[in-house]
Coordinates of C-alpha atoms (C1' of nucleotides) in Angstrom, one line a residue:
Chain A
M25 CA 115.4 71.2 -42.2
M26 CA 113.7 70.3 -39.0
E27 CA 113.7 72.8 -36.3
K28 CA 112.7 72.7 -32.6
Q29 CA 109.6 74.5 -31.7
E30 CA 108.3 75.0 -28.2
G31 CA 110.8 72.5 -27.0
Y32 CA 109.4 69.8 -29.2
N33 CA 111.7 68.1 -31.7
A34 CA 109.6 67.5 -34.8
A35 CA 112.0 64.9 -36.1
V36 CA 110.6 62.4 -33.6
F37 CA 107.6 62.1 -35.9
A38 CA 109.7 60.9 -38.8
D39 CA 110.1 57.5 -37.1
R40 CA 106.4 57.0 -36.8
I41 CA 105.7 57.2 -40.5
P42 CA 104.7 54.0 -42.2
K43 CA 106.3 53.7 -45.7
S44 CA 103.3 52.1 -47.3
L45 CA 101.5 55.2 -48.0
Q46 CA 101.8 57.8 -50.7
E47 CA 103.1 61.2 -49.7
N48 CA 100.2 63.0 -51.2
A49 CA 96.9 64.0 -49.7
V50 CA 93.5 65.2 -50.6
D51 CA 91.5 67.7 -48.7
C52 CA 87.7 68.0 -49.2
V53 CA 85.7 71.1 -49.0
I54 CA 82.3 69.5 -48.4
L55 CA 79.5 72.0 -48.7
G56 CA 75.9 71.7 -47.6
Y57 CA 73.0 74.1 -47.5
D58 CA 70.9 74.5 -44.4
E59 CA 68.6 77.2 -43.1
G60 CA 69.6 79.6 -45.8
E61 CA 73.3 79.2 -45.0
L62 CA 76.1 77.6 -46.8
K63 CA 78.0 75.3 -44.4
V64 CA 81.2 73.4 -44.6
L65 CA 82.1 70.2 -42.9
L66 CA 85.0 70.6 -40.5
L67 CA 86.9 68.4 -38.1
K68 CA 87.7 69.3 -34.5
W69 CA 90.8 67.4 -33.4
K70 CA 91.0 65.4 -30.3
Y71 CA 92.4 67.1 -27.1
E72 CA 93.6 70.3 -28.7
D73 CA 91.9 73.3 -30.3
I74 CA 92.8 72.4 -33.9
W75 CA 90.2 72.5 -36.7
S76 CA 90.8 71.3 -40.2
L77 CA 89.1 70.3 -43.5
P78 CA 88.5 66.5 -43.8
G79 CA 91.4 65.0 -45.7
G80 CA 93.5 62.0 -46.1
Y81 CA 96.4 60.3 -47.7
I82 CA 96.3 58.8 -51.0
K83 CA 97.1 55.1 -50.9
I84 CA 99.7 53.9 -53.3
T85 CA 97.3 51.7 -55.2
E86 CA 94.5 54.2 -55.1
D87 CA 93.2 56.7 -57.8
L88 CA 93.4 60.3 -56.7
D89 CA 89.7 60.7 -57.3
A90 CA 89.1 57.5 -55.3
A91 CA 90.9 58.9 -52.3
A92 CA 88.7 62.0 -52.3
Y93 CA 85.6 59.8 -52.6
R94 CA 86.9 57.7 -49.7
V95 CA 87.3 60.8 -47.5
L96 CA 83.9 62.0 -48.4
Q97 CA 82.4 58.6 -47.7
E98 CA 84.2 58.2 -44.4
R99 CA 83.1 61.6 -43.1
T100 CA 79.6 61.7 -44.4
G101 CA 78.5 58.2 -45.3
L102 CA 77.6 59.6 -48.7
T103 CA 78.6 58.1 -52.0
S104 CA 78.3 58.9 -55.7
I105 CA 77.9 62.6 -55.1
F106 CA 79.0 65.6 -57.1
L107 CA 82.7 65.8 -56.3
E108 CA 85.2 67.8 -58.3
Q109 CA 88.9 68.4 -58.1
F110 CA 89.5 72.2 -58.2
K111 CA 93.2 72.8 -57.4
T112 CA 96.4 71.3 -56.0
F113 CA 98.2 73.2 -53.3
G114 CA 101.9 73.0 -53.1
A115 CA 103.4 76.1 -51.6
A116 CA 106.9 75.2 -50.3
L117 CA 106.0 76.7 -46.9
R118 CA 102.7 75.0 -46.5
Q119 CA 103.8 73.5 -43.1
T120 CA 106.3 76.0 -42.0
K121 CA 106.8 79.8 -42.1
K122 CA 103.6 80.8 -43.8
Y123 CA 101.2 78.5 -42.0
P124 CA 103.0 77.3 -38.9
V125 CA 102.2 74.0 -37.5
D126 CA 102.0 74.0 -33.7
Y127 CA 104.3 71.0 -33.0
A128 CA 103.6 71.3 -29.3
K129 CA 99.9 70.7 -29.8
I130 CA 100.4 67.9 -32.3
S131 CA 102.8 66.4 -29.9
R132 CA 100.4 66.4 -27.0
I133 CA 97.8 64.8 -29.2
L134 CA 100.1 62.1 -30.4
D135 CA 101.2 61.3 -26.9
K136 CA 97.6 60.3 -26.3
I137 CA 97.0 58.5 -29.5
P138 CA 99.6 55.9 -30.1
L139 CA 100.3 55.5 -33.8
K140 CA 100.2 51.8 -34.1
N141 CA 97.4 52.5 -36.6
K142 CA 98.9 52.0 -40.0
E143 CA 96.3 54.2 -41.6
C144 CA 97.9 57.2 -40.0
N145 CA 100.8 58.7 -41.9
L146 CA 102.0 61.9 -40.2
K147 CA 104.7 62.8 -42.5
W148 CA 103.0 66.1 -43.1
I149 CA 104.2 67.2 -39.8
T150 CA 107.8 67.0 -40.8
K151 CA 107.8 67.5 -44.5
R152 CA 106.1 69.5 -47.2
F153 CA 103.7 67.5 -49.3
L154 CA 101.1 68.3 -51.9
T155 CA 97.4 68.2 -51.3
T156 CA 94.8 68.2 -53.9
G157 CA 91.6 70.1 -53.1
Y158 CA 88.2 68.6 -54.0
F159 CA 84.9 70.1 -53.4
A160 CA 81.6 68.4 -52.9
L161 CA 78.1 69.7 -52.8
V162 CA 76.0 67.4 -50.6
N163 CA 72.5 67.2 -49.2
L164 CA 73.2 68.2 -45.6
E165 CA 70.2 66.3 -44.3
A166 CA 71.4 63.0 -45.8
A167 CA 74.9 63.3 -44.5
N168 CA 76.0 61.6 -41.3
P169 CA 79.1 63.5 -40.1
T170 CA 81.6 61.1 -38.5
P171 CA 84.9 62.0 -37.0
G172 CA 88.1 60.1 -37.8
F173 CA 90.6 58.6 -35.3
L174 CA 92.4 62.0 -34.9
S175 CA 89.2 64.0 -34.5
E176 CA 86.6 64.1 -31.8
R177 CA 84.0 66.1 -33.7
C178 CA 82.8 66.4 -37.3
E179 CA 80.5 69.4 -37.7
W180 CA 78.7 71.6 -40.2
V181 CA 80.0 75.2 -39.8
S182 CA 78.5 78.2 -41.5
I183 CA 81.1 79.6 -44.0
N184 CA 80.7 82.9 -42.2
A185 CA 81.9 81.4 -38.9
V186 CA 84.9 79.3 -39.9
P187 CA 87.6 79.4 -37.3
Q188 CA 91.3 79.4 -38.0
L189 CA 92.1 76.1 -39.7
L190 CA 95.2 73.9 -39.8
M191 CA 98.0 74.9 -42.2
D192 CA 96.6 76.5 -45.4
H193 CA 93.1 75.0 -45.1
N194 CA 91.5 78.5 -44.9
V195 CA 93.1 79.3 -48.2
I196 CA 91.9 76.0 -49.7
L197 CA 88.4 76.7 -48.5
K198 CA 88.5 80.2 -49.9
T199 CA 89.7 79.0 -53.2
A200 CA 86.9 76.4 -53.4
L201 CA 84.3 79.0 -52.7
E202 CA 85.6 81.3 -55.4
Y203 CA 85.7 78.3 -57.8
L204 CA 82.1 77.5 -57.0
K205 CA 81.1 81.1 -57.6
K206 CA 82.6 81.0 -61.1
Q207 CA 81.1 77.6 -61.8
L208 CA 77.7 79.0 -61.2
N209 CA 77.8 81.0 -64.4
Y210 CA 78.3 78.0 -66.6
L211 CA 76.9 75.1 -64.7
P212 CA 73.6 74.4 -63.1
I213 CA 73.9 73.6 -59.4
G214 CA 71.7 72.6 -56.6
K215 CA 70.9 69.0 -57.5
S216 CA 72.7 67.7 -54.5
L217 CA 72.4 70.7 -52.3
L218 CA 68.7 71.0 -52.2
P219 CA 66.1 68.4 -51.1
E220 CA 64.2 66.5 -53.8
K221 CA 61.5 69.1 -54.1
F222 CA 62.1 72.8 -53.5
T223 CA 60.6 76.2 -54.3
M224 CA 62.0 78.7 -56.7
Q225 CA 62.8 80.9 -53.6
D226 CA 64.9 78.0 -52.2
L227 CA 66.9 77.9 -55.3
Q228 CA 67.3 81.6 -55.6
K229 CA 68.5 81.9 -52.0
L230 CA 71.0 79.2 -52.6
Y231 CA 72.4 81.2 -55.6
E232 CA 72.4 84.4 -53.5
V233 CA 74.3 82.8 -50.7
I234 CA 76.9 81.5 -53.1
I235 CA 77.5 84.6 -55.1
D236 CA 76.9 86.7 -52.0
Q237 CA 74.6 89.3 -53.6
P238 CA 70.8 89.6 -54.2
L239 CA 69.1 88.7 -57.4
V240 CA 65.9 90.0 -59.0
R241 CA 63.3 87.4 -58.4
S242 CA 61.4 87.6 -61.6
N243 CA 64.5 87.6 -63.8
F244 CA 66.1 84.7 -61.9
Q245 CA 63.0 82.6 -62.4
R246 CA 62.9 83.4 -66.1
K247 CA 66.6 82.5 -66.6
I248 CA 66.5 79.3 -64.6
L249 CA 63.3 78.1 -66.2
K250 CA 64.7 78.7 -69.6
L251 CA 67.5 76.3 -68.8
G252 CA 64.9 73.6 -68.9
I253 CA 66.3 71.6 -66.1
L254 CA 63.3 71.9 -63.7
D255 CA 60.1 69.9 -63.6
R256 CA 57.2 71.7 -62.0
Q257 CA 55.4 69.7 -59.3
E258 CA 52.4 70.3 -57.2
K259 CA 51.9 73.4 -55.2
L260 CA 53.3 73.8 -51.7
M261 CA 50.7 74.8 -49.2
T262 CA 52.7 76.4 -46.4
G263 CA 49.8 77.8 -44.4
A264 CA 51.2 81.2 -45.0
S265 CA 48.8 84.0 -46.0
N266 CA 49.9 84.2 -49.6
K267 CA 49.9 82.5 -52.9
A268 CA 51.4 79.1 -52.6
P269 CA 54.6 78.5 -54.6
Y270 CA 55.1 75.6 -56.9
L271 CA 57.5 72.9 -56.0
Y272 CA 60.2 72.0 -58.5
S273 CA 62.5 69.1 -58.9
F274 CA 65.5 68.7 -61.2
N275 CA 65.0 66.8 -64.4
T276 CA 68.1 64.6 -64.1
E277 CA 68.3 64.0 -67.8
K278 CA 68.2 67.6 -68.9
Y279 CA 70.3 68.7 -65.9
D280 CA 73.1 66.4 -66.9
E281 CA 72.8 67.5 -70.5
V282 CA 73.2 71.1 -69.4
V283 CA 76.1 70.2 -67.2
K284 CA 77.8 68.8 -70.3
K285 CA 77.0 71.6 -72.6
G286 CA 77.5 74.4 -70.2
I287 CA 75.4 77.5 -70.1
G288 CA 75.9 81.1 -71.0
F289 CA 78.2 83.0 -73.3
S290 CA 80.2 81.4 -76.1
F291 CA 82.0 82.6 -79.1
Chain B
M20 CA 104.1 45.3 -57.2
M21 CA 106.9 45.4 -59.7
E22 CA 106.7 43.0 -62.6
K23 CA 109.3 42.0 -65.2
Q24 CA 108.7 43.2 -68.6
E25 CA 110.6 42.2 -71.7
G26 CA 113.2 40.5 -69.4
Y27 CA 114.0 43.7 -67.6
N28 CA 113.5 44.0 -63.8
A29 CA 112.2 47.4 -63.1
A30 CA 113.2 47.2 -59.4
V31 CA 116.8 47.9 -60.5
F32 CA 115.7 51.5 -60.9
A33 CA 114.8 51.8 -57.3
D34 CA 118.4 52.0 -56.3
R35 CA 119.2 54.8 -58.5
I36 CA 116.7 57.2 -57.0
P37 CA 118.1 60.1 -55.0
K38 CA 116.0 60.7 -51.9
S39 CA 116.4 64.5 -52.0
L40 CA 113.6 65.1 -54.4
Q41 CA 109.9 65.2 -53.9
E42 CA 107.8 62.4 -55.4
N43 CA 105.6 64.7 -57.3
A44 CA 105.9 66.1 -60.7
V45 CA 104.6 68.7 -63.0
D46 CA 103.9 68.3 -66.7
C47 CA 103.6 71.3 -68.9
V48 CA 101.4 71.6 -72.0
I49 CA 103.2 74.5 -73.7
L50 CA 101.1 75.8 -76.6
G51 CA 102.2 78.1 -79.3
Y52 CA 100.6 79.4 -82.4
D53 CA 102.3 79.3 -85.8
E54 CA 101.2 79.4 -89.4
G55 CA 97.6 79.1 -88.4
E56 CA 98.2 76.0 -86.3
L57 CA 98.2 75.3 -82.6
K58 CA 101.4 73.6 -81.6
V59 CA 102.6 71.9 -78.5
L60 CA 106.2 71.6 -77.3
L61 CA 107.2 68.0 -77.0
L62 CA 110.4 66.2 -76.1
K63 CA 111.9 63.3 -78.1
W64 CA 114.0 61.2 -75.8
K65 CA 117.5 60.1 -76.4
Y66 CA 118.3 56.8 -78.2
E67 CA 114.7 55.5 -78.2
D68 CA 111.4 56.4 -79.9
I69 CA 109.8 58.0 -76.8
W70 CA 108.0 61.3 -76.9
S71 CA 106.7 63.2 -73.8
L72 CA 105.5 66.5 -72.5
P73 CA 108.1 68.6 -70.8
G74 CA 107.9 67.9 -67.1
G75 CA 110.0 67.7 -64.0
Y76 CA 110.1 66.8 -60.4
I77 CA 109.1 69.3 -57.7
K78 CA 112.0 70.0 -55.4
I79 CA 111.3 69.6 -51.8
T80 CA 111.8 73.3 -51.1
E81 CA 110.1 74.5 -54.2
D82 CA 106.6 75.8 -54.7
L83 CA 104.4 73.8 -57.0
D84 CA 104.0 76.7 -59.3
A85 CA 107.7 77.4 -59.2
A86 CA 108.4 74.0 -60.5
A87 CA 106.2 74.5 -63.5
Y88 CA 107.8 77.9 -64.2
R89 CA 111.2 76.2 -63.9
V90 CA 110.2 73.5 -66.5
L91 CA 108.8 76.2 -68.8
Q92 CA 112.0 78.3 -68.4
E93 CA 114.3 75.4 -68.9
R94 CA 112.6 74.2 -72.1
T95 CA 111.8 77.5 -73.7
G96 CA 114.0 80.2 -72.1
L97 CA 110.8 82.1 -71.4
T98 CA 109.8 83.6 -68.1
S99 CA 106.8 85.4 -66.6
I100 CA 104.3 84.0 -69.0
F101 CA 100.7 83.0 -68.8
L102 CA 101.0 79.6 -67.0
E103 CA 98.0 78.0 -65.3
Q104 CA 97.5 74.8 -63.3
F105 CA 94.6 72.9 -64.8
K106 CA 94.4 69.5 -63.2
T107 CA 96.3 66.9 -61.2
F108 CA 96.5 63.4 -62.6
G109 CA 96.7 60.5 -60.2
A110 CA 95.2 57.4 -61.7
A111 CA 96.5 54.4 -59.8
L112 CA 97.6 52.8 -63.0
R113 CA 99.3 55.7 -64.5
Q114 CA 102.5 53.8 -65.1
T115 CA 101.2 50.3 -65.3
K116 CA 98.2 48.5 -66.9
K117 CA 96.5 51.4 -68.5
Y118 CA 99.5 53.3 -69.8
P119 CA 102.3 50.7 -69.9
V120 CA 105.9 52.0 -69.5
D121 CA 108.2 50.2 -71.8
Y122 CA 110.9 49.2 -69.3
A123 CA 113.1 47.8 -72.0
K124 CA 113.3 51.1 -73.8
I125 CA 113.9 53.0 -70.6
S126 CA 116.5 50.5 -69.6
R127 CA 118.4 50.9 -72.8
I128 CA 118.4 54.7 -72.4
L129 CA 119.6 54.6 -68.8
D130 CA 122.4 52.2 -69.8
K131 CA 123.7 55.0 -71.9
I132 CA 123.0 57.8 -69.5
P133 CA 124.6 57.1 -66.1
L134 CA 122.5 58.7 -63.4
K135 CA 125.2 60.3 -61.4
N136 CA 123.2 63.4 -62.1
K137 CA 121.4 64.2 -58.9
E138 CA 118.8 66.1 -60.8
C139 CA 117.4 63.0 -62.2
N140 CA 114.8 61.2 -60.1
L141 CA 113.5 58.2 -61.9
K142 CA 111.1 56.9 -59.3
W143 CA 108.3 57.3 -61.7
I144 CA 109.5 54.2 -63.5
T145 CA 108.8 52.0 -60.5
K146 CA 106.1 53.7 -58.6
R147 CA 102.9 55.6 -59.2
F148 CA 103.2 59.3 -58.4
L149 CA 101.0 62.3 -59.1
T150 CA 101.7 64.9 -61.7
T151 CA 100.1 68.3 -61.8
G152 CA 99.3 69.6 -65.3
Y153 CA 100.0 73.2 -66.2
F154 CA 99.4 74.8 -69.5
A155 CA 101.2 77.8 -70.9
L156 CA 100.4 79.9 -73.9
V157 CA 103.6 81.3 -75.3
N158 CA 104.8 83.3 -78.3
L159 CA 106.3 80.5 -80.3
E160 CA 108.7 83.0 -82.1
A161 CA 110.2 84.1 -78.8
A162 CA 110.7 80.6 -77.4
N163 CA 114.0 78.7 -77.7
P164 CA 113.2 75.0 -77.4
T165 CA 115.9 73.2 -75.5
P166 CA 116.1 69.5 -74.7
G167 CA 117.0 68.3 -71.3
F168 CA 119.5 65.7 -70.3
L169 CA 117.1 62.8 -71.1
S170 CA 115.9 64.2 -74.4
E171 CA 117.7 64.8 -77.7
R172 CA 115.1 67.0 -79.3
C173 CA 112.6 69.6 -78.2
E174 CA 110.1 70.5 -80.9
W175 CA 106.9 72.2 -81.7
V176 CA 104.4 69.7 -83.0
S177 CA 101.0 70.5 -84.5
I178 CA 98.3 69.3 -82.1
N179 CA 96.9 67.4 -85.1
A180 CA 100.1 65.5 -85.4
V181 CA 101.0 64.5 -81.9
P182 CA 102.5 61.0 -81.7
Q183 CA 101.8 58.5 -78.9
L184 CA 103.3 60.0 -75.8
L185 CA 104.7 58.5 -72.6
M186 CA 102.3 57.2 -70.0
D187 CA 99.1 59.3 -69.8
H188 CA 100.6 62.4 -71.5
N189 CA 98.1 62.2 -74.4
V190 CA 95.3 62.4 -71.9
I191 CA 97.0 65.3 -70.1
L192 CA 97.3 67.1 -73.4
K193 CA 93.7 66.4 -74.4
T194 CA 92.5 67.7 -71.0
A195 CA 94.5 70.8 -71.4
L196 CA 93.0 71.6 -74.8
E197 CA 89.5 71.0 -73.5
Y198 CA 90.2 73.3 -70.6
L199 CA 91.5 76.0 -72.9
K200 CA 88.4 75.7 -75.1
K201 CA 86.2 76.4 -72.0
Q202 CA 88.4 79.2 -70.8
L203 CA 87.9 80.9 -74.1
N204 CA 84.3 81.7 -73.2
Y205 CA 85.2 83.6 -70.1
L206 CA 88.7 84.8 -70.5
P207 CA 90.4 86.8 -73.2
I208 CA 93.3 85.0 -74.7
G209 CA 96.0 85.7 -77.3
K210 CA 98.2 88.1 -75.5
S211 CA 101.1 85.7 -75.3
L212 CA 100.2 83.6 -78.3
L213 CA 100.2 86.3 -80.9
P214 CA 102.9 88.8 -81.8
E215 CA 102.8 92.3 -80.5
K216 CA 100.7 93.5 -83.4
F217 CA 98.2 91.4 -85.3
T218 CA 95.2 91.6 -87.5
M219 CA 91.6 90.8 -86.5
Q220 CA 91.9 87.8 -88.9
D221 CA 94.9 86.5 -87.0
L222 CA 93.0 86.7 -83.7
Q223 CA 89.9 85.0 -85.2
K224 CA 91.9 82.2 -86.7
L225 CA 93.5 81.6 -83.3
Y226 CA 90.0 81.3 -81.8
E227 CA 88.9 79.1 -84.6
V228 CA 91.8 76.8 -84.2
I229 CA 91.2 76.4 -80.5
I230 CA 87.5 75.8 -80.6
D231 CA 87.9 73.9 -83.8
Q232 CA 85.0 75.5 -85.7
P233 CA 84.5 78.5 -87.9
L234 CA 83.2 81.9 -86.6
V235 CA 81.3 84.6 -88.5
R236 CA 83.8 87.3 -89.2
S237 CA 81.7 90.4 -88.6
N238 CA 80.2 89.1 -85.4
F239 CA 83.5 88.0 -84.0
Q240 CA 85.0 91.4 -84.7
R241 CA 82.1 93.1 -82.9
K242 CA 82.3 90.9 -79.9
I243 CA 86.0 91.2 -79.5
L244 CA 86.0 95.0 -80.0
K245 CA 83.3 95.4 -77.4
L246 CA 85.5 93.8 -74.8
G247 CA 87.7 96.9 -75.1
I248 CA 90.9 95.0 -74.8
L249 CA 92.3 96.0 -78.2
D250 CA 94.1 99.2 -79.3
R251 CA 93.9 99.9 -83.0
Q252 CA 97.2 100.6 -84.6
E253 CA 98.3 101.6 -88.1
K254 CA 97.1 99.7 -91.2
L255 CA 99.1 96.7 -92.5
M256 CA 100.1 96.9 -96.1
T257 CA 100.7 93.4 -97.2
G258 CA 100.9 94.0 -100.9
A259 CA 97.8 91.9 -101.4
S260 CA 95.1 93.1 -103.8
N261 CA 92.6 94.1 -101.2
K262 CA 91.8 96.5 -98.5
A263 CA 94.5 96.6 -95.9
P264 CA 93.5 95.5 -92.4
Y265 CA 94.2 97.4 -89.3
L266 CA 96.8 96.1 -86.9
Y267 CA 95.8 95.7 -83.3
S268 CA 97.6 95.3 -80.0
F269 CA 96.3 94.2 -76.6
N270 CA 95.8 97.0 -74.1
T271 CA 97.5 95.4 -71.2
E272 CA 95.6 97.3 -68.6
K273 CA 92.2 96.6 -69.9
Y274 CA 93.2 93.0 -70.8
D275 CA 94.1 92.3 -67.3
E276 CA 91.0 93.9 -66.0
V277 CA 88.9 91.6 -68.2
V278 CA 90.9 88.6 -67.1
K279 CA 90.0 89.5 -63.6
K280 CA 86.3 90.2 -64.2
G281 CA 85.7 87.5 -66.7
I282 CA 83.4 87.8 -69.7
G283 CA 80.1 86.5 -70.6
F284 CA 77.0 85.2 -68.9
S285 CA 76.4 85.7 -65.2
F286 CA 73.4 85.5 -62.9
Chain C
dT9 C1' 89.9 101.7 -115.4
dA10 C1' 87.5 97.6 -114.3
dA11 C1' 87.9 93.4 -111.7
dT12 C1' 88.9 91.1 -107.4
dA13 C1' 89.6 89.9 -102.7
dT14 C1' 89.2 91.3 -98.3
dT15 C1' 88.1 94.6 -94.8
dG16 C1' 85.2 97.7 -91.8
dT17 C1' 80.8 98.7 -90.7
dA18 C1' 75.7 98.8 -91.2
dT19 C1' 71.3 96.7 -91.1
dC20 C1' 67.6 94.0 -89.3
dA21 C1' 65.0 90.4 -87.4
dA22 C1' 65.2 87.4 -83.5
dT23 C1' 66.3 86.9 -79.0
dA24 C1' 67.8 88.1 -74.3
dT25 C1' 68.0 91.2 -70.4
dA26 C1' 66.8 94.4 -66.5
dA27 C1' 63.5 96.8 -64.3
dT28 C1' 59.0 97.2 -63.3
dA29 C1' 54.1 96.2 -63.2
dT30 C1' 50.1 93.3 -62.8
dA31 C1' 47.2 89.5 -61.8
dA32 C1' 46.6 85.3 -59.0
dT33 C1' 46.5 83.2 -55.0
dA34 C1' 46.3 81.4 -49.8
dC35 C1' 45.5 82.8 -45.9
dT36 C1' 44.0 86.3 -41.9
dA37 C1' 41.3 89.6 -39.6
dG38 C1' 37.2 91.5 -39.1
Chain D
dC17 C1' 31.8 86.4 -46.4
dT18 C1' 34.9 90.2 -47.6
dA19 C1' 38.8 93.2 -47.5
dG20 C1' 43.5 93.2 -46.6
dT21 C1' 48.2 91.3 -46.9
dA22 C1' 52.1 88.9 -48.4
dT23 C1' 54.0 86.4 -51.9
dT24 C1' 54.0 84.1 -56.3
dA25 C1' 53.7 83.7 -61.4
dT26 C1' 53.9 86.0 -65.3
dA27 C1' 53.5 90.1 -68.4
dT28 C1' 55.2 94.3 -70.1
dT29 C1' 58.4 97.5 -71.7
dA30 C1' 62.6 99.6 -73.0
dT31 C1' 67.1 98.4 -74.0
dA32 C1' 70.9 95.5 -75.4
dT33 C1' 72.8 91.5 -77.7
dT34 C1' 73.1 88.1 -81.2
dG35 C1' 73.2 85.9 -85.8
dA36 C1' 72.9 86.4 -90.5
dT37 C1' 73.5 89.1 -94.2
dA38 C1' 74.5 93.2 -96.9
dC39 C1' 77.3 96.7 -98.6
dA40 C1' 80.6 100.3 -99.2
dA41 C1' 85.7 101.1 -98.9
dT42 C1' 90.0 100.0 -100.2
dA43 C1' 94.8 98.0 -102.2
dT44 C1' 96.3 95.7 -105.7
dT45 C1' 96.2 93.4 -110.4
dA46 C1' 94.9 92.8 -115.1

DNA sequence: TAATATTGTATCAATATAATATAATACTAG
DNA sequence: CTAGTATTATATTATATTGATACAATATTA
């Protein structure tokens, strides 16, 4: 089962694995919205050029959802946020043929980070495991990106500039974005992506970034307003030489109601 | 962690567990449609009054999806069917407080079925694990329900007459049905649930059973026909004293196209 | 041949949608 | 102060969709 790679014997890892942890993981696609761009929170590993989605093992006494919340909280400081499971990934070759793990790199990293830390279960290096993908939409301004013990940086990266990620993380990210695109047509979004108050243009741009195509302004406004999830606030004086737009905020009560009912077509 | 229950020490199971299998499982909600009822395929266990969804462990060299297909194939003989992952379940208390496992019953069963069979991994008795829920829509007529080595019966049960199931299987079933209900509004269904040729009434009844509410006949017909996924065939002479309905069949090409595009509302 | 049940399609008002137009700003330049 | 400019909020219009109902066309039975 194990094979040598670049002179490194992966089986060495097997000894380092604490037995106390579950063999399953979660990976979080944490999306924020900033300067008209959709951004995803990524980790840059220590010492080597490895990037990955924030993830973690599920503790044996922990709910699956709780593990995802924990990862989100550890990497952003945020709690009680929109977080949704979207798919579990379990291709047999997650760590091998299809998405090769560079054992040499991992080896060099581990040589520098002794694994006395019980929180680190590196079974994924040597054995296929499942990971459940979650995605979160968060207020980028409120988040406080924090690297873990294997990573040296935790950064917002534009979804148009995502580097090659560890294992199948690029696929996980892509799947999350497609899922979000679909969700748009039967769920309101934006409550946690936008600041408290925002203009109609802000909201439209968010939608356009997600579905990756332009929308007709007047029709977008009409459709959104008809959902009844927005409260109109005062006008925003930008200093620009044009009519000042209204500010809006989400009406939490109605927003949640629409989330429950769903929008759009139904038989 | 382990506790005695009805005088039986669950830890005894731990020794019986082969190490060769992954600790994750799939459970399949296999739905069929018969006599105007939606039915789910359930297993009745040997010797004791235990019912469950068909499920199985994921082999260490097996794709997650492949494991679900295998379960479906083993229990129905069917292959290449609509089968979709809908959610992974991982509540910490899956096997304990919230959904107690009756160790006494399991014990009695295992006393009669010696576990020399390597295919049986009963770790789920002693330890929390994740299970990924899949649902399949199959042609009930074409399926050949077949029990496994732990079960004595494999039967179609009306979703209105489902007994108490093992662990959280009732929740898994409920979640699958809710998921299907939602899917209805942006995917065509019926291709694998109905026979080759069917009447408009057949299709409407199927929809009504799934969403659990009546639909207006003329409007349903108009909406469905507009999707362009049906080919009209000859008339069906039933011998009933009324106008004979047309038979329809799904146009596979257009059907798949619509599955890809989705139907209904979009921004 | 009339009665009956069910089907296929038409009708029509109400509503929704896409594309475009118009009026109302908030500021700038002169 | 006024005209110009960019942008916003909303109106308009033609077209399409929806929900509710109506009605003609069968296939059989009485």
